[in-house]
JSON list of C-alpha atoms in Angstrom, two decimals:
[
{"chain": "A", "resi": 1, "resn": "UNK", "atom": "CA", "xyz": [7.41, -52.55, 46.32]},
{"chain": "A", "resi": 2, "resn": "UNK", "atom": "CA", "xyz": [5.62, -50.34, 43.93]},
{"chain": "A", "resi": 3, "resn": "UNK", "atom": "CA", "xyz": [5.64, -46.12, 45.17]},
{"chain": "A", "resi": 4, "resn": "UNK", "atom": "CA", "xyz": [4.32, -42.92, 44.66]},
{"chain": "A", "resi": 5, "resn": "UNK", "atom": "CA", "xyz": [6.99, -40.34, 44.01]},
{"chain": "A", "resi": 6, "resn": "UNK", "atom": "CA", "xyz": [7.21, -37.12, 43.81]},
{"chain": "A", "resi": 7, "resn": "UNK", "atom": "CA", "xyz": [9.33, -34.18, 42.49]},
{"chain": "A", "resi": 8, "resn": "UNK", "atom": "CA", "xyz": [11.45, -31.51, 43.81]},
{"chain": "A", "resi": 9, "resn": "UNK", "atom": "CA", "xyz": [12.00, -32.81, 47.39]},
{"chain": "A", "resi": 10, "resn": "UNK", "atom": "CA", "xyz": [11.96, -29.00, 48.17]},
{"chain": "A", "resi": 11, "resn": "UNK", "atom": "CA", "xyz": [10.57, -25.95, 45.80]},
{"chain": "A", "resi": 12, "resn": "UNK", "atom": "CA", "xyz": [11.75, -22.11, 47.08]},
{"chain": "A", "resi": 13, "resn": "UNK", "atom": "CA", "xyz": [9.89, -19.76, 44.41]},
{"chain": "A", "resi": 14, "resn": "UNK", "atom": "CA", "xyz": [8.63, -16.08, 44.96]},
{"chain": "A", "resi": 15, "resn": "UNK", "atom": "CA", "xyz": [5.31, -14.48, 45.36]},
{"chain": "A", "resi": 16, "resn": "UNK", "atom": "CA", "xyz": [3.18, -14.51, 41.95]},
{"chain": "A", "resi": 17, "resn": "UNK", "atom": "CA", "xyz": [5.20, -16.79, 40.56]},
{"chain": "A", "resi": 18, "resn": "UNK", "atom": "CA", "xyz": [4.03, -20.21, 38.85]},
{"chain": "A", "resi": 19, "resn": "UNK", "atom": "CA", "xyz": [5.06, -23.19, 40.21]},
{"chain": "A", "resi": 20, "resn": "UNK", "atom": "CA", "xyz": [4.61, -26.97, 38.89]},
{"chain": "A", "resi": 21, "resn": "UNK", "atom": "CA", "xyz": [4.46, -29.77, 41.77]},
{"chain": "A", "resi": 22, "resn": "UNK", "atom": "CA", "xyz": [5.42, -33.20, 39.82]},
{"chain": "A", "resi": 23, "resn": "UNK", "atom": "CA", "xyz": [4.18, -37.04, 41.18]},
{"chain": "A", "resi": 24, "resn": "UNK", "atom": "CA", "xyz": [4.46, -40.64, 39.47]},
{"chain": "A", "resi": 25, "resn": "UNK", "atom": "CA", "xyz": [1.62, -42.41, 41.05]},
{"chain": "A", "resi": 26, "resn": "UNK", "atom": "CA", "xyz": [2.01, -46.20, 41.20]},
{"chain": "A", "resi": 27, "resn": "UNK", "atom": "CA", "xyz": [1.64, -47.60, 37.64]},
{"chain": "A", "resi": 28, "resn": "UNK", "atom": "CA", "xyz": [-1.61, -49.48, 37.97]},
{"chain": "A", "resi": 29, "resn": "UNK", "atom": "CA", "xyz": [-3.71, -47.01, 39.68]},
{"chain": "A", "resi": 30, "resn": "UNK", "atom": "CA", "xyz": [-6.48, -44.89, 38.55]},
{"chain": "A", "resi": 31, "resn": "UNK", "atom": "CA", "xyz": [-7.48, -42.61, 40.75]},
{"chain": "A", "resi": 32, "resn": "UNK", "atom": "CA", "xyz": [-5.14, -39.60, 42.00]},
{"chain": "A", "resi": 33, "resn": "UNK", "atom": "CA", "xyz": [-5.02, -37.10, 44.51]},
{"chain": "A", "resi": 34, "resn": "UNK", "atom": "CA", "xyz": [-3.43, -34.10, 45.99]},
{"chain": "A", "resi": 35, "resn": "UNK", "atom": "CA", "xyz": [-3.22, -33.01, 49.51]},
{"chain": "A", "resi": 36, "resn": "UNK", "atom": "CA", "xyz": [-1.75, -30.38, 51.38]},
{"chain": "A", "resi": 37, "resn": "UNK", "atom": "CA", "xyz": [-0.24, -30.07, 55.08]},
{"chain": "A", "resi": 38, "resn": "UNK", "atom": "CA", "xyz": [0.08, -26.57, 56.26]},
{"chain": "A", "resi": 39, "resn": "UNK", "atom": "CA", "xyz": [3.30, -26.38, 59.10]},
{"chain": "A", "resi": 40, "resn": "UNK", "atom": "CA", "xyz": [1.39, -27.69, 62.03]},
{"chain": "A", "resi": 41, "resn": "UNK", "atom": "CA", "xyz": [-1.91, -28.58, 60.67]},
{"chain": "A", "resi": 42, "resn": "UNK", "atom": "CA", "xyz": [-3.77, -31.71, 59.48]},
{"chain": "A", "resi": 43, "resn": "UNK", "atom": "CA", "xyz": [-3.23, -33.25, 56.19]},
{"chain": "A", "resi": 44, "resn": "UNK", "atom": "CA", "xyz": [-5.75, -31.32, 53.95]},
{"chain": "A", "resi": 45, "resn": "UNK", "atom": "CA", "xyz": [-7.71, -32.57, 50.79]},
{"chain": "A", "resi": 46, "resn": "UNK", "atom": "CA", "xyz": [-7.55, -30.96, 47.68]},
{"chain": "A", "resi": 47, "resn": "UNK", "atom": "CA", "xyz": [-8.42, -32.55, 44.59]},
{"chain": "A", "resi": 48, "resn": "UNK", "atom": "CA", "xyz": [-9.54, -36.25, 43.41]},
{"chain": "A", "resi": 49, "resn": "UNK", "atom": "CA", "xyz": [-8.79, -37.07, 39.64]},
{"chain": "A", "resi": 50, "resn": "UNK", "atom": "CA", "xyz": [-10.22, -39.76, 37.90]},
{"chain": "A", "resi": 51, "resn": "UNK", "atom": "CA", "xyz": [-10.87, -40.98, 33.66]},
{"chain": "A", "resi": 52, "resn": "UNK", "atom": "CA", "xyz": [-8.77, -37.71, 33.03]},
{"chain": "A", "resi": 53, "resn": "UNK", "atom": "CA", "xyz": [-11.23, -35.16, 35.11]},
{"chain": "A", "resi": 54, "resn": "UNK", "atom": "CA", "xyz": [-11.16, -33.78, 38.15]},
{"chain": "A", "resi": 55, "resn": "UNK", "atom": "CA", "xyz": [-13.87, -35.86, 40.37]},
{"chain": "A", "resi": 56, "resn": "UNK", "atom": "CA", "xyz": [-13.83, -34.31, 43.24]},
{"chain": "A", "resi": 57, "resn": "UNK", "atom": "CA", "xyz": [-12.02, -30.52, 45.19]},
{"chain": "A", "resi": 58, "resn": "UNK", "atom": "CA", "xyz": [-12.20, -28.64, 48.25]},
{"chain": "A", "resi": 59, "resn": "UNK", "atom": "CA", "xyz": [-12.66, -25.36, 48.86]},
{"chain": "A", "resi": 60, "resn": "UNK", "atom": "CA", "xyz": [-9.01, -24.39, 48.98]},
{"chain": "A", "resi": 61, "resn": "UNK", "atom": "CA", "xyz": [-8.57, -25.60, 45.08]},
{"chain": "A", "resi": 62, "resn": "UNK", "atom": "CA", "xyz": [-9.60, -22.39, 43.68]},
{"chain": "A", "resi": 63, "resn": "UNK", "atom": "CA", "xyz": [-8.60, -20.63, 40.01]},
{"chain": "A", "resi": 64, "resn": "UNK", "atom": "CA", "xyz": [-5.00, -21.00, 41.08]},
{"chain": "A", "resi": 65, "resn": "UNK", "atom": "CA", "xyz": [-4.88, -23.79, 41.41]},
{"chain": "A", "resi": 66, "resn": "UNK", "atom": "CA", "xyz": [-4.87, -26.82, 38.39]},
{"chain": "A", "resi": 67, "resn": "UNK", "atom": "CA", "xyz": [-4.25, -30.87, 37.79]},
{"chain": "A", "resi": 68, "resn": "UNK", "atom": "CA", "xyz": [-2.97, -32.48, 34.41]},
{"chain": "A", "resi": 69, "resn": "UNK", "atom": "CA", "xyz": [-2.14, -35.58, 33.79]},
{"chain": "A", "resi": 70, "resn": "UNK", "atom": "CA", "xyz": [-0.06, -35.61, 30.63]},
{"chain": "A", "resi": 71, "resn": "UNK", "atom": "CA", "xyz": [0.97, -38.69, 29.82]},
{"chain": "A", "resi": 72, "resn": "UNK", "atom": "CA", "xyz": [0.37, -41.86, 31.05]},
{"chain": "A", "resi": 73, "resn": "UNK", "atom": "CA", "xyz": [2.12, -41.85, 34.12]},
{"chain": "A", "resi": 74, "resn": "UNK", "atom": "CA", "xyz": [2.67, -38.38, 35.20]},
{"chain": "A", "resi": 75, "resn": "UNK", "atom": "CA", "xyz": [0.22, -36.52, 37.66]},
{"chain": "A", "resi": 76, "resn": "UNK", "atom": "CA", "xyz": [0.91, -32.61, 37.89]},
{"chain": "A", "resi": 77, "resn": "UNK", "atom": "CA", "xyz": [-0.49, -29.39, 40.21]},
{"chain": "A", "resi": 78, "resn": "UNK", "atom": "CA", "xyz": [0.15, -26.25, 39.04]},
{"chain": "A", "resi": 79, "resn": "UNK", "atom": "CA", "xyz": [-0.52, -23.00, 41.15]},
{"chain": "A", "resi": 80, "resn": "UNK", "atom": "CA", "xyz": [-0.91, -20.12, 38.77]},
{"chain": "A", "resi": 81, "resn": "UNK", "atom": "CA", "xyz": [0.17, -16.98, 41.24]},
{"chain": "A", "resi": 82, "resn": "UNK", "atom": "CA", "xyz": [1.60, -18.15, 44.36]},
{"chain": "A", "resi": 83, "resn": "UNK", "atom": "CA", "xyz": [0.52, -16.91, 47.72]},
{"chain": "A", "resi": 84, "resn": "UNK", "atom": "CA", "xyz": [2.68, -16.90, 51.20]},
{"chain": "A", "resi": 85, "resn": "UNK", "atom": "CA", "xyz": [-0.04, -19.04, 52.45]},
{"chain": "A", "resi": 86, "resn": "UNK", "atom": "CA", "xyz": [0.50, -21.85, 49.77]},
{"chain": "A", "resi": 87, "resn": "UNK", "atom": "CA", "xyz": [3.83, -22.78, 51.99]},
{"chain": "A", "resi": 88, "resn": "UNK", "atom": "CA", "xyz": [2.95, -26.42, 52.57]},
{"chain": "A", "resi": 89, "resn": "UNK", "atom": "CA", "xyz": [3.92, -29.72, 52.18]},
{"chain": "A", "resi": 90, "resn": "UNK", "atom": "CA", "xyz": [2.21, -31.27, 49.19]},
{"chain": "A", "resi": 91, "resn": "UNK", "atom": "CA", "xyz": [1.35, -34.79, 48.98]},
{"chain": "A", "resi": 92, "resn": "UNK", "atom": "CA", "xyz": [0.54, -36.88, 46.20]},
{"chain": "A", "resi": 93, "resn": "UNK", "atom": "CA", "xyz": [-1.47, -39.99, 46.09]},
{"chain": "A", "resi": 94, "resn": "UNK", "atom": "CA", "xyz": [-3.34, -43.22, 44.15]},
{"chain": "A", "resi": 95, "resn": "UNK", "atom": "CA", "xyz": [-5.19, -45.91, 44.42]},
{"chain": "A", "resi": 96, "resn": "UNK", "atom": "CA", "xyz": [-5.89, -48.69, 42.64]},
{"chain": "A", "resi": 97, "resn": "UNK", "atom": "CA", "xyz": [-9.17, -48.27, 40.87]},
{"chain": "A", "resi": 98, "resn": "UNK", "atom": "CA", "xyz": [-11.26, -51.58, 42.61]},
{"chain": "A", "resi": 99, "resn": "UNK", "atom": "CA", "xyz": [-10.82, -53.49, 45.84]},
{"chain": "A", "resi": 100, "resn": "UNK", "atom": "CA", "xyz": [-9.23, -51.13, 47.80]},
{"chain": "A", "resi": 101, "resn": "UNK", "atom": "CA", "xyz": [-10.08, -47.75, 49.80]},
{"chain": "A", "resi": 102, "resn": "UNK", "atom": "CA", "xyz": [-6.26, -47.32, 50.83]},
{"chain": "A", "resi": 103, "resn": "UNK", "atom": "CA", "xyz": [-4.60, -44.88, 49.29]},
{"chain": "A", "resi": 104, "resn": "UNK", "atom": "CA", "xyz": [-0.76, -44.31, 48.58]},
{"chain": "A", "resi": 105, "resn": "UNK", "atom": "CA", "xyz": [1.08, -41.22, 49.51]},
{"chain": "A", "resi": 106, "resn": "UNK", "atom": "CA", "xyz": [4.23, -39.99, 48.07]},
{"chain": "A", "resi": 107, "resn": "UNK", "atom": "CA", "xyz": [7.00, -38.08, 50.23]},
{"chain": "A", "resi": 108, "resn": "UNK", "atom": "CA", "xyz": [5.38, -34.82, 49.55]},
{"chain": "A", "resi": 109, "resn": "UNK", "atom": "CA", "xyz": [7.47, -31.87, 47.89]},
{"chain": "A", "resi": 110, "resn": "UNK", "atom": "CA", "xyz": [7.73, -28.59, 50.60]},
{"chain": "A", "resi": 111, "resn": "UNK", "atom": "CA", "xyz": [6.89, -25.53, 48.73]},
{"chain": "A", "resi": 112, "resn": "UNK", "atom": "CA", "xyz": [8.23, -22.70, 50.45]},
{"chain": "A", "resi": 113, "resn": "UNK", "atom": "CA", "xyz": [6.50, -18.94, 49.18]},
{"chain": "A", "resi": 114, "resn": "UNK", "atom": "CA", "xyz": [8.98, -15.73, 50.07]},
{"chain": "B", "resi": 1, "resn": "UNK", "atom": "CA", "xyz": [-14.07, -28.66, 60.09]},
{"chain": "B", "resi": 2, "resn": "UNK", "atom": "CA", "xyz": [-13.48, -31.19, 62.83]},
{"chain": "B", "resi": 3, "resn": "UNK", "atom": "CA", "xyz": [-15.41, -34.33, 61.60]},
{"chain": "B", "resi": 4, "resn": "UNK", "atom": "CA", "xyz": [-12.53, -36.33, 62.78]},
{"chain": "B", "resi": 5, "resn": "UNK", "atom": "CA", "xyz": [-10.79, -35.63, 65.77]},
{"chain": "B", "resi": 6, "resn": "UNK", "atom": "CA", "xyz": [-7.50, -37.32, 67.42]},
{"chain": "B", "resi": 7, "resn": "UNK", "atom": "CA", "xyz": [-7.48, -35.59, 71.03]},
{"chain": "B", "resi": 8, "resn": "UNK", "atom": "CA", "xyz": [-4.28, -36.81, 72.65]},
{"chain": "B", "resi": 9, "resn": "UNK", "atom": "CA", "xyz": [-1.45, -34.93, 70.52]},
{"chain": "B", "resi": 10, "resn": "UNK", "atom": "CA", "xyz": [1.46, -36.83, 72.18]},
{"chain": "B", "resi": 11, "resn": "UNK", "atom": "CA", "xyz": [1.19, -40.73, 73.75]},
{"chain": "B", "resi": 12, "resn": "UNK", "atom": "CA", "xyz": [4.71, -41.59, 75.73]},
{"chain": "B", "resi": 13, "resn": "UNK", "atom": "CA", "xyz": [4.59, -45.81, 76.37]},
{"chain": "B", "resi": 14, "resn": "UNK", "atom": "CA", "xyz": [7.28, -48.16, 77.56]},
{"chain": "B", "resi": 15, "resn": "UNK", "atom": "CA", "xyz": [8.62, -50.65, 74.25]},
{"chain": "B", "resi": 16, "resn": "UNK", "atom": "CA", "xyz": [6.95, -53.85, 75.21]},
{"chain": "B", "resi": 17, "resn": "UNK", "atom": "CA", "xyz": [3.76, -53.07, 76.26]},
{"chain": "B", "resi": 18, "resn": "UNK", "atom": "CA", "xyz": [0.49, -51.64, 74.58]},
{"chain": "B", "resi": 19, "resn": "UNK", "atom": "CA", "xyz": [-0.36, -48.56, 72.79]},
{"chain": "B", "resi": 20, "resn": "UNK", "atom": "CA", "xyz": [-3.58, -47.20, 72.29]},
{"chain": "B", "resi": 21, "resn": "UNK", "atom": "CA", "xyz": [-4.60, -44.14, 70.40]},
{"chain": "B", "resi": 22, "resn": "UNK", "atom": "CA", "xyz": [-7.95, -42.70, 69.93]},
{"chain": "B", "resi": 23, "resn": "UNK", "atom": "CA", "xyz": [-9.77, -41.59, 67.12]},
{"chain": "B", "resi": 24, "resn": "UNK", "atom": "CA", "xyz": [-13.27, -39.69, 67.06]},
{"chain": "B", "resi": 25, "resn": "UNK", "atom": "CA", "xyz": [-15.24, -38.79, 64.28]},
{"chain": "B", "resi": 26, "resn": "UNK", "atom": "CA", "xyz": [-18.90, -36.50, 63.78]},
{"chain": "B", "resi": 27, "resn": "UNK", "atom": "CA", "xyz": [-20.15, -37.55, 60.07]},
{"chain": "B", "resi": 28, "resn": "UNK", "atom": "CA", "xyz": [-22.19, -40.81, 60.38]},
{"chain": "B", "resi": 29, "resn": "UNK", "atom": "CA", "xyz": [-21.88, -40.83, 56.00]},
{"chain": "B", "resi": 30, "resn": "UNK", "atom": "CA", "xyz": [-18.18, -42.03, 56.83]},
{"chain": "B", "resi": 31, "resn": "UNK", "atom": "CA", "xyz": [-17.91, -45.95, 55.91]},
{"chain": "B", "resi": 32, "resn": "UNK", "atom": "CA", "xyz": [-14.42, -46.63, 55.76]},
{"chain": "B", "resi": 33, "resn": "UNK", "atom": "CA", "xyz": [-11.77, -45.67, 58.28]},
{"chain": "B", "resi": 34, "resn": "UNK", "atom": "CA", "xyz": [-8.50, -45.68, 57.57]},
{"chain": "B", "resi": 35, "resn": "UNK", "atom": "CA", "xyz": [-4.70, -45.25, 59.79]},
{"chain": "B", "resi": 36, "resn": "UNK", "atom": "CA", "xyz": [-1.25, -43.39, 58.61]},
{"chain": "B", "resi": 37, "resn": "UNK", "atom": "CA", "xyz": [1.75, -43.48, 60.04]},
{"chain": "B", "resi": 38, "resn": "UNK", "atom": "CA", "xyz": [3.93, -40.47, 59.44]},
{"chain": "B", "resi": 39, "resn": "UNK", "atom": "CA", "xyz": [7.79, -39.87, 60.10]},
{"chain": "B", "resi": 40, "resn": "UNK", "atom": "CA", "xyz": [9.39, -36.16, 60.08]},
{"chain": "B", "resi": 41, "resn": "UNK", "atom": "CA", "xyz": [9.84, -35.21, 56.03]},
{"chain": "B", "resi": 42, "resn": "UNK", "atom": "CA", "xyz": [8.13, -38.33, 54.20]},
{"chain": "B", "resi": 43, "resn": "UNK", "atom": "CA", "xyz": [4.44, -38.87, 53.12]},
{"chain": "B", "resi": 44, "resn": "UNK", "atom": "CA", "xyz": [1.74, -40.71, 55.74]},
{"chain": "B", "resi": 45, "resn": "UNK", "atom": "CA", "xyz": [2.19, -44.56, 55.30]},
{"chain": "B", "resi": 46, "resn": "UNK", "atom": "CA", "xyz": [-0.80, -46.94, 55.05]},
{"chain": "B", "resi": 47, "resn": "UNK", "atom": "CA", "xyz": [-0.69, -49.02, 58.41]},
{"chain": "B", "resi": 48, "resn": "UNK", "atom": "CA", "xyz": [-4.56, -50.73, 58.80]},
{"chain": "B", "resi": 49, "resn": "UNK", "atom": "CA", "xyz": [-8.20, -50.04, 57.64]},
{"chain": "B", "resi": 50, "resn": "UNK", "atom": "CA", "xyz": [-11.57, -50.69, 58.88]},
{"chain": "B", "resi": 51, "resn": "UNK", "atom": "CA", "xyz": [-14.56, -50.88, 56.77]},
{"chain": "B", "resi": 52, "resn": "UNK", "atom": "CA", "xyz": [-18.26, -49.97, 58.96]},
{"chain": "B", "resi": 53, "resn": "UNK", "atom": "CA", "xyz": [-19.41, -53.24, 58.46]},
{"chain": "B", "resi": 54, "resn": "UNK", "atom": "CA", "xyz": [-16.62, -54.40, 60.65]},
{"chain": "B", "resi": 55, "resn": "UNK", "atom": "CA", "xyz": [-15.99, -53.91, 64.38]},
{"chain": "B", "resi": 56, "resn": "UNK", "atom": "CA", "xyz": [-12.61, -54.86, 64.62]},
{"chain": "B", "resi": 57, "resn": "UNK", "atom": "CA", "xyz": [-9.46, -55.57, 61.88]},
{"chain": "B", "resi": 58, "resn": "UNK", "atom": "CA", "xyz": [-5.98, -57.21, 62.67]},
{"chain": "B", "resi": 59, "resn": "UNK", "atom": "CA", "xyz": [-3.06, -57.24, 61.32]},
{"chain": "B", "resi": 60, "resn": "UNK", "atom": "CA", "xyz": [0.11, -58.51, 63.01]},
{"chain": "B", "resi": 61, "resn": "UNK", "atom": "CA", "xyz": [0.53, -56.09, 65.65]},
{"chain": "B", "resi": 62, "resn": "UNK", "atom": "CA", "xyz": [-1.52, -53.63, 65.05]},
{"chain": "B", "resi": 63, "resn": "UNK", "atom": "CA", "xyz": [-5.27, -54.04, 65.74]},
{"chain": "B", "resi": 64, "resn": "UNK", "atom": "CA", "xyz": [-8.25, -51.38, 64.82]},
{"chain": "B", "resi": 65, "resn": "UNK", "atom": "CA", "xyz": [-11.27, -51.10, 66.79]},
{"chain": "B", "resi": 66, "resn": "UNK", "atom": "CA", "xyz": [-14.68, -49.40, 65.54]},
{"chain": "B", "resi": 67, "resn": "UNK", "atom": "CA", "xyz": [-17.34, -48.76, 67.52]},
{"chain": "B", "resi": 68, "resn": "UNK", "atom": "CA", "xyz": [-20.02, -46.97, 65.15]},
{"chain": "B", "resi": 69, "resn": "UNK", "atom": "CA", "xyz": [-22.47, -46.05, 68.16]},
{"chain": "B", "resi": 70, "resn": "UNK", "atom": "CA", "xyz": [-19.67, -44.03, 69.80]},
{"chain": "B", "resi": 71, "resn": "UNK", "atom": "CA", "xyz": [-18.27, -42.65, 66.26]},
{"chain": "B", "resi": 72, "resn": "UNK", "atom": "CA", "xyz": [-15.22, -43.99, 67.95]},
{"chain": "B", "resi": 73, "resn": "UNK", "atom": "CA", "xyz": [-12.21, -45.80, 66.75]},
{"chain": "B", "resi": 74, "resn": "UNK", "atom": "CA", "xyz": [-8.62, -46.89, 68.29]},
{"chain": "B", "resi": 75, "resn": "UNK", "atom": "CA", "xyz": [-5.63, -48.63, 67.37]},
{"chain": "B", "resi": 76, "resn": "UNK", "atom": "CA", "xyz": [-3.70, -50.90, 69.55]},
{"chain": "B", "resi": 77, "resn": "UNK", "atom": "CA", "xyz": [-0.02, -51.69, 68.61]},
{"chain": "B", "resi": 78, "resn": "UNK", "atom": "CA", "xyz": [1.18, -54.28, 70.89]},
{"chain": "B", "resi": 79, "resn": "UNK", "atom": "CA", "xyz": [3.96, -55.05, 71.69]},
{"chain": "B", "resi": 80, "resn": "UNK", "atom": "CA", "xyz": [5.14, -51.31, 71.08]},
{"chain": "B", "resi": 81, "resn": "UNK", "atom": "CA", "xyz": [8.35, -50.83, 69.30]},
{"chain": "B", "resi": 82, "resn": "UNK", "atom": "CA", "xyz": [10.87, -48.24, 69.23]},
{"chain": "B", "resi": 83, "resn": "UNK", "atom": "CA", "xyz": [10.34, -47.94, 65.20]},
{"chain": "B", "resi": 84, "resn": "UNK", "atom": "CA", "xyz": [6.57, -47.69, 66.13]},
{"chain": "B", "resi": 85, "resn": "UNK", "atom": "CA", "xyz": [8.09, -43.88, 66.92]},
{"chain": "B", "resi": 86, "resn": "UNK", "atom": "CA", "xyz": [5.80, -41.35, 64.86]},
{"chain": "B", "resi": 87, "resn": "UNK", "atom": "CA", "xyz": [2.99, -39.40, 64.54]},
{"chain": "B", "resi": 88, "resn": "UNK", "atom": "CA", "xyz": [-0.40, -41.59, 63.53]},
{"chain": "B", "resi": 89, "resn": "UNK", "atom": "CA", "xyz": [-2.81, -40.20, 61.52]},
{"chain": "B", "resi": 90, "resn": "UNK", "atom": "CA", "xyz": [-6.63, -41.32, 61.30]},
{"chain": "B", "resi": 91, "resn": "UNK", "atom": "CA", "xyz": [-8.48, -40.93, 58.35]},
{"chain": "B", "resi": 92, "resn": "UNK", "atom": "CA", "xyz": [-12.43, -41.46, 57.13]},
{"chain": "B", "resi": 93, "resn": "UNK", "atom": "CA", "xyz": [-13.50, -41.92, 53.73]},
{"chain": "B", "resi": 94, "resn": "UNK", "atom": "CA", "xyz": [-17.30, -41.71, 52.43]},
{"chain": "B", "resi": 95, "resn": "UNK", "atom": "CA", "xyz": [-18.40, -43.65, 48.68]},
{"chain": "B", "resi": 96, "resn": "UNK", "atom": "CA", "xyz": [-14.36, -44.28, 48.49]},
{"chain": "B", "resi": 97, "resn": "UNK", "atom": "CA", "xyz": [-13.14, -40.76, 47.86]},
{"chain": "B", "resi": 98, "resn": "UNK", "atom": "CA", "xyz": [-11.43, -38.12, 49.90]},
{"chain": "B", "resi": 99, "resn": "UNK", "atom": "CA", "xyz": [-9.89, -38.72, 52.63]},
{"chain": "B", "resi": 100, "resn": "UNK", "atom": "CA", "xyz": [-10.11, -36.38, 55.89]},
{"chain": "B", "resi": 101, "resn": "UNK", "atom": "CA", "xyz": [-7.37, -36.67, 57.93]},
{"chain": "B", "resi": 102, "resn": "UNK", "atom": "CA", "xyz": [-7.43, -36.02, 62.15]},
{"chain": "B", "resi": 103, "resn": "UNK", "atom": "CA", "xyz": [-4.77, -33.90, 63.94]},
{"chain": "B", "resi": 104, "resn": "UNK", "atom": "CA", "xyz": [-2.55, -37.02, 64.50]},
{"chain": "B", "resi": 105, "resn": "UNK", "atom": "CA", "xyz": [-1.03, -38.33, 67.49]},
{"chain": "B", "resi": 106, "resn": "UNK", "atom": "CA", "xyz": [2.76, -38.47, 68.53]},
{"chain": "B", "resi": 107, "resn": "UNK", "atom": "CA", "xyz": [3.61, -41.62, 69.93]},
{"chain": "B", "resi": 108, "resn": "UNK", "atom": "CA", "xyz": [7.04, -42.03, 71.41]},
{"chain": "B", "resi": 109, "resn": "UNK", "atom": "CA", "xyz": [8.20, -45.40, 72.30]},
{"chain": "B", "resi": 110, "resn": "UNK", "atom": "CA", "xyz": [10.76, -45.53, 75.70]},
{"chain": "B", "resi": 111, "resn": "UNK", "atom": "CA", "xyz": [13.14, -48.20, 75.46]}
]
């Protein structure tokens, strides 16, 4: 069965620093989407992404924060200058572009900020 | 921002018999509803959905009740197993976008 996946599993990096959070959304889907769970929170929203532009973001998506897709299968979030409160678990997700509300989560990448 | 609200944050039930968990939601706007299962370290898995036009959705085990006047939805897994072991997750949608996400619910299965 067709998955989201995501890349690292687990991504240590310092304050300030740039990171890149990677996903490969399932290949016939359209629409993308990041989300965010802080240790002991609910699963946040962050960003939709759809036709190559962002269609939707939340509050928390600020200048730091950025989507790409680069190719044609890739799906990327960069944060510019890290903060200790970007320690999360960051999940990816698609869905297919008609039919079909559900959406498709990968196994999230844990960003730890020192 | 609690449009959607699980209150119960741990449900304890015997393996064979029925579990119930309880979803509530404020924004009228939503029109799709949506569950997750979620294990320790791995992404929440699409389990059932609900559109608003519907009061009820099955699908082998797992059942999902909406009742719009109440902003008020529930999922019934019967009969619970002990892989049904996780926390659940219910989700609204509005015009098929982002999805906000309740608390989640722990739900331990007893053998």
């Amino acid at each position: 069965e067709p998955e989201v996946t995501q890349t690292p599993s687990h991504q240590v990096t310092q304050m300030g620093q740039e990171v890149i959070l990677r996903c490969v959304p399932i290949s016939n889907h359209l629409y993308f989407y990041w989300y965010r769970q802080i240790l002991g929170q609910k699963v946040e929203f962050l960003v939709s992404f759809y036709n190559n532009e962002i269609s939707e973001k939340s509050e928390i998506f600020d200048d730091q924060f950025s989507v790409e897709r680069p190719d044609g299968s890739n799906f990327t979030l960069k944060i510019r200058s890290t903060k200790l409160e970007d320690s999360a678990m960051y999940f990816c997700a698609s869905r297919p572009s008609t039919g079909s509300y559900e959406q498709y989560f990968g196994p999230g990448t844990r960003l730890t900020v020192t | 921002d609690q449009q959607v609200k699980q209150n119960s944050p741990s449900l304890s039930v015997q393996e064979g018999r029925i579990s119930i968990l309880n979803c509530d939601y404020t924004n009228s706007m939503f029109d799709y509803f949506l569950w997750y299962k979620k294990y320790p370290a791995e992404g929440p898995t699409f389990l059932i959905s609900i559109s608003s036009i519907k009061d009820k959705n099955e699908d082998g085990r797992f059942t999902v009740f909406l009742n719009k006047s109440a902003k008020h939805l529930s999922l019934h897994i019967v009969p619970s197993q002990p892989g049904d072991s996780a926390v659940y997750f219910c989700a609204a949608s509005f015009g098929n976008e982002k999805l906000t996400f309740g608390t989640g619910t722990r739900l331990t299965i007893i053998p």
